[in-house]
PDB file of C-alpha atoms in Angstrom:
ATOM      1  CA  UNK F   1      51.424  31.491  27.570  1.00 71.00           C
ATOM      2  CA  UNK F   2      52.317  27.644  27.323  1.00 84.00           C
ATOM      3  CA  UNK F   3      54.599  26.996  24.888  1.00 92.00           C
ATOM      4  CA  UNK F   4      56.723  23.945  26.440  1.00 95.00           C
ATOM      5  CA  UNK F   5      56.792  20.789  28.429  1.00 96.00           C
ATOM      6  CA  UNK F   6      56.757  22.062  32.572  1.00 94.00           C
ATOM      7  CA  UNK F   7      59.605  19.251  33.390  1.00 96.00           C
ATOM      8  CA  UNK F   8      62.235  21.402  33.587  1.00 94.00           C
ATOM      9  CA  UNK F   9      64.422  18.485  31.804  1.00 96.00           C
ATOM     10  CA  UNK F  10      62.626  18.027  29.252  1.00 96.00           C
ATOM     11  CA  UNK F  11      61.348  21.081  27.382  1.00 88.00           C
ATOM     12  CA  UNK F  12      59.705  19.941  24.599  1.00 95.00           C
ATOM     13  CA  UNK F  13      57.628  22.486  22.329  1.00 95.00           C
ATOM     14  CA  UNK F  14      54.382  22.373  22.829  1.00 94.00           C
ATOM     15  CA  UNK F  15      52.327  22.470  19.116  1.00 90.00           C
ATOM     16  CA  UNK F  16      48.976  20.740  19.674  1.00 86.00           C
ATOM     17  CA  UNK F  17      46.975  19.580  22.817  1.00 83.00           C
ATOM     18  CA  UNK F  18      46.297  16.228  21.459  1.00 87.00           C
ATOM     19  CA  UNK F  19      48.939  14.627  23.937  1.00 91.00           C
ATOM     20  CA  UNK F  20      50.044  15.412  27.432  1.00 94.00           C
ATOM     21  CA  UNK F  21      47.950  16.968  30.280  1.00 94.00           C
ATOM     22  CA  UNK F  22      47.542  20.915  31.062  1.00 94.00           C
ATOM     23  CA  UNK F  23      47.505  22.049  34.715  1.00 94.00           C
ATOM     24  CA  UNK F  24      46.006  25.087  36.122  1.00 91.00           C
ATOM     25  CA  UNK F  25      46.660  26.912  39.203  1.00 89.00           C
ATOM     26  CA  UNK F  26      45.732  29.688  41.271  1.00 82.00           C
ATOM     27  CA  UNK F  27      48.494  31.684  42.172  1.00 80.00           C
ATOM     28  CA  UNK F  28      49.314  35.358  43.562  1.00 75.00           C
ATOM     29  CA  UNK F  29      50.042  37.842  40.998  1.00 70.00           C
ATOM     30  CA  UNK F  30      53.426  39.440  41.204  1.00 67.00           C
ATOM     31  CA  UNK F  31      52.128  42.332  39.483  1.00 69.00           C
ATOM     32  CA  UNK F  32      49.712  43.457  41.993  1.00 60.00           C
ATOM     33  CA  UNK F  33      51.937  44.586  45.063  1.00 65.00           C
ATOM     34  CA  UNK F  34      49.583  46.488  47.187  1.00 62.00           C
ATOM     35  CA  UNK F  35      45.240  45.321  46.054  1.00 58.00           C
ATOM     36  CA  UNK F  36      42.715  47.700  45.915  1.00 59.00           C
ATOM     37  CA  UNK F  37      39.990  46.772  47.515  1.00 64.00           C
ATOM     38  CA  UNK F  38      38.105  44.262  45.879  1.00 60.00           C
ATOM     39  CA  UNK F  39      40.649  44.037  43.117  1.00 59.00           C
ATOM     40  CA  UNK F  40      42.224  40.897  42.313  1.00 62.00           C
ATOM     41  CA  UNK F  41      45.021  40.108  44.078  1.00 65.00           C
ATOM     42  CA  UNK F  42      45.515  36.472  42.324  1.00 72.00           C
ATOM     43  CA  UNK F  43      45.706  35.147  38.406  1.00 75.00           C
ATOM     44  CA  UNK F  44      45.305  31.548  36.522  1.00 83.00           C
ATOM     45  CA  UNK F  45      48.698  30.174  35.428  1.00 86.00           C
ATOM     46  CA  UNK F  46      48.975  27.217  32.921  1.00 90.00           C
ATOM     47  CA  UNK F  47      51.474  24.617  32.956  1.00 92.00           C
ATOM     48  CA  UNK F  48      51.565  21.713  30.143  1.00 95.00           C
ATOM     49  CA  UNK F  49      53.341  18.163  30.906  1.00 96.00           C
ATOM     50  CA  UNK F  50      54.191  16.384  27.503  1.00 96.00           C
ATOM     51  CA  UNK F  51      52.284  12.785  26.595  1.00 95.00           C
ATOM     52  CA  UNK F  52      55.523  11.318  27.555  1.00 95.00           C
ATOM     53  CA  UNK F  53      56.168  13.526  31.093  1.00 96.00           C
ATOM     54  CA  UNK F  54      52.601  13.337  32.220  1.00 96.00           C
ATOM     55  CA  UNK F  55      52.699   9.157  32.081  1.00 96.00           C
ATOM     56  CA  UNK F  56      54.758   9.440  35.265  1.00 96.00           C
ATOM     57  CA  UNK F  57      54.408  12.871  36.588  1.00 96.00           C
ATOM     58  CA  UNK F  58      51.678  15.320  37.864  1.00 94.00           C
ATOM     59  CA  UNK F  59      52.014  18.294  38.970  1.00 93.00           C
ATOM     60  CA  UNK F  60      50.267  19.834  42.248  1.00 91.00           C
ATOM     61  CA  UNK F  61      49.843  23.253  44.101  1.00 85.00           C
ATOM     62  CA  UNK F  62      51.696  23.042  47.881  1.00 81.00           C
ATOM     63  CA  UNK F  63      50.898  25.845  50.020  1.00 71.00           C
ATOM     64  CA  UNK F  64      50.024  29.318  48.903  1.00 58.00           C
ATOM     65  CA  UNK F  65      52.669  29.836  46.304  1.00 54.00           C
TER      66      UNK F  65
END
């Protein structure tokens, strides 16, 4: 669950989704060490940038993280 600000430095509590920018990425799931097959080996992960972060930052996926 999102429940603060992504930049690290800033932190700030996230109460309504009228300001900032959510992000959404597709990334392995630690939970699932060994797949069976067909199962899902990968999970959605939010990330939230305040109003005041995401006027200067985005965030982006590099690689297969």
């Amino acid at each position: 669950m999102v429940n603060q600000c992504a930049n690290s430095k800033c932190g700030k509590p996230l109460h309504y989704l009228r300001e900032g920018r959510i992000f959404v990425f597709d990334l392995p799931d630690p939970n699932v060490p060994v797949p069976a097959p067909g199962g899902r080996t990968r999970r959605l992960q939010h990330f939230w940038l305040c109003g005041q972060c995401s006027e200067t930052m985005v965030m982006e996926q590099t690689g297969d993280m």
